[in-house]
Tab-separated table of C-alpha atoms in Angstrom:
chain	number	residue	atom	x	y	z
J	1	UNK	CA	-5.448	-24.397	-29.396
J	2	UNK	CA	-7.458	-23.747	-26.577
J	3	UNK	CA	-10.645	-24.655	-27.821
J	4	UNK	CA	-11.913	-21.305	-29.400
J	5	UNK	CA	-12.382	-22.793	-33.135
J	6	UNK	CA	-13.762	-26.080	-31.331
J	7	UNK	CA	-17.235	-24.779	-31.991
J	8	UNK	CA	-16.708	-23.915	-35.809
J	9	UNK	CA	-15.213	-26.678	-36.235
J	10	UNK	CA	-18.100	-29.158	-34.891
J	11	UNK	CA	-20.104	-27.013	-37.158
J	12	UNK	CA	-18.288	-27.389	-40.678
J	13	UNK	CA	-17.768	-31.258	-40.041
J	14	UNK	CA	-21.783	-31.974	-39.294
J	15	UNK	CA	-22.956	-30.117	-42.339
J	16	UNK	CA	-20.184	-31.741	-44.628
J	17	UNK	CA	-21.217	-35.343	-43.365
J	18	UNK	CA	-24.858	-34.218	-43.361
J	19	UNK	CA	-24.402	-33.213	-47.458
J	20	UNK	CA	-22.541	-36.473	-47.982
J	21	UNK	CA	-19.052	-34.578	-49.089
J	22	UNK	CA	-15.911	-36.239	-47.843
J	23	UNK	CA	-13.168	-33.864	-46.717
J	24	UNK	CA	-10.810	-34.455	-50.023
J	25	UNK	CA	-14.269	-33.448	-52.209
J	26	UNK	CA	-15.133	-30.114	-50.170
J	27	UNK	CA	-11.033	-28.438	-49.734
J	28	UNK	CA	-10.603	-27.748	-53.191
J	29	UNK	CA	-14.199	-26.372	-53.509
J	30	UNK	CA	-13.048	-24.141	-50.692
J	31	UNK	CA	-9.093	-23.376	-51.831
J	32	UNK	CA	-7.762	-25.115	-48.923
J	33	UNK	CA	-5.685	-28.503	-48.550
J	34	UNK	CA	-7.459	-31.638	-47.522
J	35	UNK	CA	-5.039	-31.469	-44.782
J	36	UNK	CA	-6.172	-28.430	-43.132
J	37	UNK	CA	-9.667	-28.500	-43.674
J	38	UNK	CA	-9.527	-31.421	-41.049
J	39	UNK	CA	-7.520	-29.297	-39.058
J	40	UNK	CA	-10.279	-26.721	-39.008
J	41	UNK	CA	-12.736	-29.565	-38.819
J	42	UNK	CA	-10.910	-30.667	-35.166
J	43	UNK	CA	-10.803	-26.789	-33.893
J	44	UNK	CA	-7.286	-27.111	-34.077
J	45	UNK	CA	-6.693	-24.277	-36.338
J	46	UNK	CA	-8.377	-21.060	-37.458
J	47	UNK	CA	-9.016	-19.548	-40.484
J	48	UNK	CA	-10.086	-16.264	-42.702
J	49	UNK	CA	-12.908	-15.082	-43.425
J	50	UNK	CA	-12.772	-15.515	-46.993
J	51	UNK	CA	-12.686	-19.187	-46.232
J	52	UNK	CA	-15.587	-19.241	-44.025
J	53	UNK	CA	-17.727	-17.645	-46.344
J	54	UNK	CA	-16.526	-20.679	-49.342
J	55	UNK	CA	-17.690	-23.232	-46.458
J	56	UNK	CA	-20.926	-21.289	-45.470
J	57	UNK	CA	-21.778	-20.453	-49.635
J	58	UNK	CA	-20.734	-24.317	-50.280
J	59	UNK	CA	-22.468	-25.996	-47.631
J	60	UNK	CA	-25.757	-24.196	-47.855
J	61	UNK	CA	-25.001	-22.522	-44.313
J	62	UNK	CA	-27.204	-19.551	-44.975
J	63	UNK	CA	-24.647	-17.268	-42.911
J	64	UNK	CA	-24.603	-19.692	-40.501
J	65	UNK	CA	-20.976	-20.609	-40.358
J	66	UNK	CA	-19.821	-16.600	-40.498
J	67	UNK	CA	-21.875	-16.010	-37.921
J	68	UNK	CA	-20.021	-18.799	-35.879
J	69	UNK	CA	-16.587	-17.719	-37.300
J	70	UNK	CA	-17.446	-14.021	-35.535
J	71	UNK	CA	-18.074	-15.140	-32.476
J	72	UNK	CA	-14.985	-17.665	-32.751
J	73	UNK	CA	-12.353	-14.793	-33.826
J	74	UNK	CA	-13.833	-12.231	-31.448
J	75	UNK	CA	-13.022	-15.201	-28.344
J	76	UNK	CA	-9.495	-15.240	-29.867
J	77	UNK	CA	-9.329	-11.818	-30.247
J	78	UNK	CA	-9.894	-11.082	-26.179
J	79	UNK	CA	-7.070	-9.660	-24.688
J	80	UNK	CA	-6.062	-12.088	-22.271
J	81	UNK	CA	-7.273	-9.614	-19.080
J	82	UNK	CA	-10.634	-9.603	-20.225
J	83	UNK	CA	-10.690	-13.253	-20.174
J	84	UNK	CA	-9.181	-13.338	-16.752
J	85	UNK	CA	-11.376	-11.285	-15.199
J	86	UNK	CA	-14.526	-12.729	-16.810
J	87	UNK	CA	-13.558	-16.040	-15.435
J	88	UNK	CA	-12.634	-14.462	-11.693
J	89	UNK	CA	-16.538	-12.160	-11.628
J	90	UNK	CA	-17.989	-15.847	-12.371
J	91	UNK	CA	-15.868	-17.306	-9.219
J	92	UNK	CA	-16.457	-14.187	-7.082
J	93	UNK	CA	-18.779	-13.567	-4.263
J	94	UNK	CA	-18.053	-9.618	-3.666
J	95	UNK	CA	-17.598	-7.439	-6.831
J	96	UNK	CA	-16.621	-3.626	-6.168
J	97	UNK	CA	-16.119	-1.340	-9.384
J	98	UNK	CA	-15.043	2.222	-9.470
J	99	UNK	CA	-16.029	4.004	-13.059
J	100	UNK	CA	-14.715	7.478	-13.399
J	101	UNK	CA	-15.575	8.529	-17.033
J	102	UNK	CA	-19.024	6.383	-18.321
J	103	UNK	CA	-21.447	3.732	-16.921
J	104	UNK	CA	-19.465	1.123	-15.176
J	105	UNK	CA	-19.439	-1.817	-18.348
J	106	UNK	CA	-21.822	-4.986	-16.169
J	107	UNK	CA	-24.349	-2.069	-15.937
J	108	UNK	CA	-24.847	-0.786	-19.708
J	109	UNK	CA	-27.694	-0.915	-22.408
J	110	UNK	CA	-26.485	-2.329	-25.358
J	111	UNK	CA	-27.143	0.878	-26.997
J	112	UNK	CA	-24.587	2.622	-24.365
J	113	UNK	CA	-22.122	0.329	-24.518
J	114	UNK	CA	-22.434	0.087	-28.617
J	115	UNK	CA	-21.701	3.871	-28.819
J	116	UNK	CA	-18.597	3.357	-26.749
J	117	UNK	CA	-17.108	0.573	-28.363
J	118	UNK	CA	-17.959	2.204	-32.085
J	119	UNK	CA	-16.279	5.552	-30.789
J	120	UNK	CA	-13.446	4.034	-29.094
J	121	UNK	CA	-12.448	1.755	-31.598
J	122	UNK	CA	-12.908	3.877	-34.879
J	123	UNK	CA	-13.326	1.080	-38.103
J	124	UNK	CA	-14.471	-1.411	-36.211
J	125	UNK	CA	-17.080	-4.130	-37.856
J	126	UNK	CA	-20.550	-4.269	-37.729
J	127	UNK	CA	-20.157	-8.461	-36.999
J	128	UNK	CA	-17.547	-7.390	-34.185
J	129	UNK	CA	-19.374	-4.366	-32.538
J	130	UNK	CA	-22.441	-6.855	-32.637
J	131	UNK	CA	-20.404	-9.704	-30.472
J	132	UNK	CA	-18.736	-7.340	-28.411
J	133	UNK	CA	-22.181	-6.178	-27.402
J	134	UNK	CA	-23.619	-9.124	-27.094
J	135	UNK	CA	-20.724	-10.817	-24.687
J	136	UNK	CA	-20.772	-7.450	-22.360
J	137	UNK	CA	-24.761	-7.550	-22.445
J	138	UNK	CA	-24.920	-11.080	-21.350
J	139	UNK	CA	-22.328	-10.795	-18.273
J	140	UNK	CA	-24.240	-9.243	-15.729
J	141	UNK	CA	-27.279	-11.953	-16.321
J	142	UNK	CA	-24.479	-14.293	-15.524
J	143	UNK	CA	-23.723	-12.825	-12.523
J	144	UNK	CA	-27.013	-12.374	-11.075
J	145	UNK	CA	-28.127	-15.829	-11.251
J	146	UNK	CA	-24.828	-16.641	-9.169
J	147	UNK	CA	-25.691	-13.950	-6.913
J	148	UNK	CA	-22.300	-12.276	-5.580
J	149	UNK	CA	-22.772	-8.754	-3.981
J	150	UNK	CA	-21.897	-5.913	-6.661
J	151	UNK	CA	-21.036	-2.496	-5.834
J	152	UNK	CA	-20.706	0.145	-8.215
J	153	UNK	CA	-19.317	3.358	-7.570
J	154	UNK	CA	-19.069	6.700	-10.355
J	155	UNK	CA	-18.909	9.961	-10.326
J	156	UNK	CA	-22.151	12.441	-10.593
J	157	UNK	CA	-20.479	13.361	-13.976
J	158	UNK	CA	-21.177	10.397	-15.863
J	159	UNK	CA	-24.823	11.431	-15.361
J	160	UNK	CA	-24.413	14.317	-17.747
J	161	UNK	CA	-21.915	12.882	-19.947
J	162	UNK	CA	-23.900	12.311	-23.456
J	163	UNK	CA	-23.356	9.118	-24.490
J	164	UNK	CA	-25.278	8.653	-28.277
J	165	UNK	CA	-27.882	10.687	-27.640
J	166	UNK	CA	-30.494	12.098	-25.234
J	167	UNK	CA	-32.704	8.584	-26.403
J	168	UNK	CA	-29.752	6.236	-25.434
J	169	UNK	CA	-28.832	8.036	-22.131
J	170	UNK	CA	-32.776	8.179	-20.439
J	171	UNK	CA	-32.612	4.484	-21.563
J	172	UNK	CA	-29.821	3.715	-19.450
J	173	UNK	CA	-30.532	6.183	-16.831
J	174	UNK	CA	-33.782	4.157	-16.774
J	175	UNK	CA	-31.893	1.054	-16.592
J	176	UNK	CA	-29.612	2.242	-13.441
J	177	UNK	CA	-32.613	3.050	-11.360
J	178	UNK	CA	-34.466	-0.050	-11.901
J	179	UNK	CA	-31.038	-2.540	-11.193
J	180	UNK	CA	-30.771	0.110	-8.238
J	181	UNK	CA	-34.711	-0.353	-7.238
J	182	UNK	CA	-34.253	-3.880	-7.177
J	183	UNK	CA	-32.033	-4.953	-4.578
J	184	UNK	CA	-29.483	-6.417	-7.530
J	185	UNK	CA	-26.791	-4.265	-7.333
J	186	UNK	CA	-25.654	-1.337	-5.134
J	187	UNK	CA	-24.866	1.913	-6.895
J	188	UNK	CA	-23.449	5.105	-5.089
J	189	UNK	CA	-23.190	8.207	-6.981
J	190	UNK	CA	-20.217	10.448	-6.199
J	191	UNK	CA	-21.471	13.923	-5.760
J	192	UNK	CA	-19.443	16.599	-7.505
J	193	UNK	CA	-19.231	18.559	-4.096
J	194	UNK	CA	-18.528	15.885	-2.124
J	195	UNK	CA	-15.803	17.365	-0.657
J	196	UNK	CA	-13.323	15.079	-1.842
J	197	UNK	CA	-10.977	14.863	-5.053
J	198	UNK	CA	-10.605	11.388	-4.835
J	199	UNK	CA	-12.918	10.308	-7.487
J	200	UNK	CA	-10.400	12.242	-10.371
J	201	UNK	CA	-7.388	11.012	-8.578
J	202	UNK	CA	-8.043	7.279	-9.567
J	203	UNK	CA	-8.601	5.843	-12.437
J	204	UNK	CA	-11.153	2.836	-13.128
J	205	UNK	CA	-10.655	-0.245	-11.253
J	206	UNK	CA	-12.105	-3.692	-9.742
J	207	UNK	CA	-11.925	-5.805	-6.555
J	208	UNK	CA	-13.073	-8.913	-6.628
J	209	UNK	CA	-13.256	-11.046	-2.968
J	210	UNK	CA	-13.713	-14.951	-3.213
J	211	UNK	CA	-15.348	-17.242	-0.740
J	212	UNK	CA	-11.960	-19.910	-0.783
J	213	UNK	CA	-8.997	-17.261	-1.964
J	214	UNK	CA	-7.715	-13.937	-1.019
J	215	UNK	CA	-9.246	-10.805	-3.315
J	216	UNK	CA	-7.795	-10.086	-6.686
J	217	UNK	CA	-8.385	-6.641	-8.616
J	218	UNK	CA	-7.448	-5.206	-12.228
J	219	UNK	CA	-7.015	-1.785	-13.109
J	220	UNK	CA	-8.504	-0.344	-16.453
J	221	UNK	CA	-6.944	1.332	-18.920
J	222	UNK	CA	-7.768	2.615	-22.746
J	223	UNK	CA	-6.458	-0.260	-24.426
J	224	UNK	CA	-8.483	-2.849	-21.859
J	225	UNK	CA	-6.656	-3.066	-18.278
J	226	UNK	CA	-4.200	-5.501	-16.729
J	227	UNK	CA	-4.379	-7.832	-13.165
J	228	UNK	CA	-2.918	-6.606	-10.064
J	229	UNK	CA	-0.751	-8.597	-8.855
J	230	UNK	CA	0.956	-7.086	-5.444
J	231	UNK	CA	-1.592	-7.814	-2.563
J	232	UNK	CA	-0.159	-4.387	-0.999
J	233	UNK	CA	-1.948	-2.875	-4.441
J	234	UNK	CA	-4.969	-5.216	-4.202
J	235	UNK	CA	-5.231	-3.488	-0.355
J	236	UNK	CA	-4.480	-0.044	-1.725
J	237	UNK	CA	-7.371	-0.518	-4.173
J	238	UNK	CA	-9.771	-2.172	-1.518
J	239	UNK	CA	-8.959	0.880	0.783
J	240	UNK	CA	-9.542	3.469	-2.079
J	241	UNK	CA	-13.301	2.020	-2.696
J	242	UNK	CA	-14.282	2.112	0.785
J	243	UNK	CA	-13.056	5.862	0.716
J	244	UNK	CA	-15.134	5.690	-2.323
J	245	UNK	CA	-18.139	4.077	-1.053
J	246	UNK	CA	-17.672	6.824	2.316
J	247	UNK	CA	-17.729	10.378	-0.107
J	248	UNK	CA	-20.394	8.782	-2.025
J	249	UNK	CA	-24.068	9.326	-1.605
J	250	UNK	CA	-25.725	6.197	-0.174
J	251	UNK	CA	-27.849	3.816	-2.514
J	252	UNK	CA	-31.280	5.725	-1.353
J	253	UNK	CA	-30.140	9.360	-2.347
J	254	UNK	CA	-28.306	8.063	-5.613
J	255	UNK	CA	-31.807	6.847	-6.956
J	256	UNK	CA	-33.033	10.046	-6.550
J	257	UNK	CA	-29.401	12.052	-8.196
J	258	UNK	CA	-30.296	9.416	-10.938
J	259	UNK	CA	-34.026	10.554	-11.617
J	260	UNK	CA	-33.192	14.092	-11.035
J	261	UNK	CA	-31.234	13.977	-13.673
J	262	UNK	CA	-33.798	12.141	-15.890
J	263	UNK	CA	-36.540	14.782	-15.431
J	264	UNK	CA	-33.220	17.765	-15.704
């Protein structure tokens, strides 16, 4: 394992000790073996839900342990790009994102971002939407207290693409000026007669530069997005955001496309 159920694990063993059950008294309360309770108990195994919820009703968790369990699938559950790249942004000292459809991901409300995960993933679980909001919603207060340069780049559509509703999108319209406003991220709006059709040409991607490595860069997709590998791609990519960043309005006059579409 690599440490995901570490955290349940901890969690189930404290409360056992702490209610004076040993691990052959508790298993059969919860229909598992002795043998892999400790297993669970060491984070070297998962489980189901169903068993979860016998340790949390058996150890007086309160929701406690399910709650863990959540966040403990949902980490298991993250397709291994998503964990690459959350681990590169954290290393990174320049981060450049092109968006073509919605709000690039680092910059959305919860609300925002809950609508899109809810509507792309049809089914999904109220405990999973929650997480998934929660881990994207935390990521860019990661970033800024590391302080790497991010750029953002989208095109003047996503402005009038309803996301929710009319509530949801001043909110994060709201939100974009005030990151904007305050020096913590660049954003450059791509005007829709900018002259250029590069911004439908391209699909979503991200270059990330480091301080002690060459850049790196993945390329989105509907069912997540993958690395780039190549360095000639990683270039390619580079070179398409700074033809980006060029047909773009500049930071200044992207504030203002922002607000005009807030009081539209």
């Amino acid at each position: 394992m690599d440490g995901t159920w570490t955290r349940f694990g901890s969690e189930v063993r404290r409360r056992r000790e702490s209610a004076g059950l040993t691990v052959s008294l508790l298993a059969p309360r919860v229909a598992v073996g002795a043998s892999m309770l400790s297993k669970i108990e060491t984070g070297s195994r998962g489980t189901k839900r169903e068993t979860a919820e016998a340790l949390d009703r058996e150890l007086g968790a309160s929701g406690e342990l399910v709650t863990i369990w959540g966040e403990c699938i949902q980490r298991a559950r993250l397709p291994d790009w998503h964990s690459q790249i959350t681990k590169a942004e954290e290393r990174a000292t320049e981060i450049r994102t092109y968006s073509p459809a919605v709000v690039p991901g680092l910059l959305q409300t919860t609300d925002y971002s809950a609508v899109l995960f809810r509507d792309g993933e049809p089914g999904i679980s109220d405990w999973e939407l929650a997480k998934r909001v929660k881990i994207r919603a935390e990521r860019l207060g990661v970033l800024l207290e590391r302080g790497p340069d991010l750029r953002f780049v989208f095109p003047e559509s996503v402005l009038r693409t309803t996301v929710g509703d009319s509530r949801i999108m001043r909110e994060q319209l709201d939100r974009l000026v005030t990151l904007s406003e305050s020096g913590a991220v660049r954003i450059q709006v791509l005007p829709d007669d900018c002259g250029s059709a590069i911004g439908v040409a391209v699909s979503g991607f991200r270059v990330l530069s480091y301080s002690d490595r060459g850049p790196s860069a993945y390329a989105e997709s509907v069912t997540g997005g993958s690395a780039v590998d190549d360095p000639a791609d990683i270039r390619r990519l580079a070179a398409v955001f700074a033809e980006l960043a060029a047909w773009a309005a500049d930071p200044r006059r992207s504030i203002q496309m922002i607000k005009e579409r807030i009081d539209a």
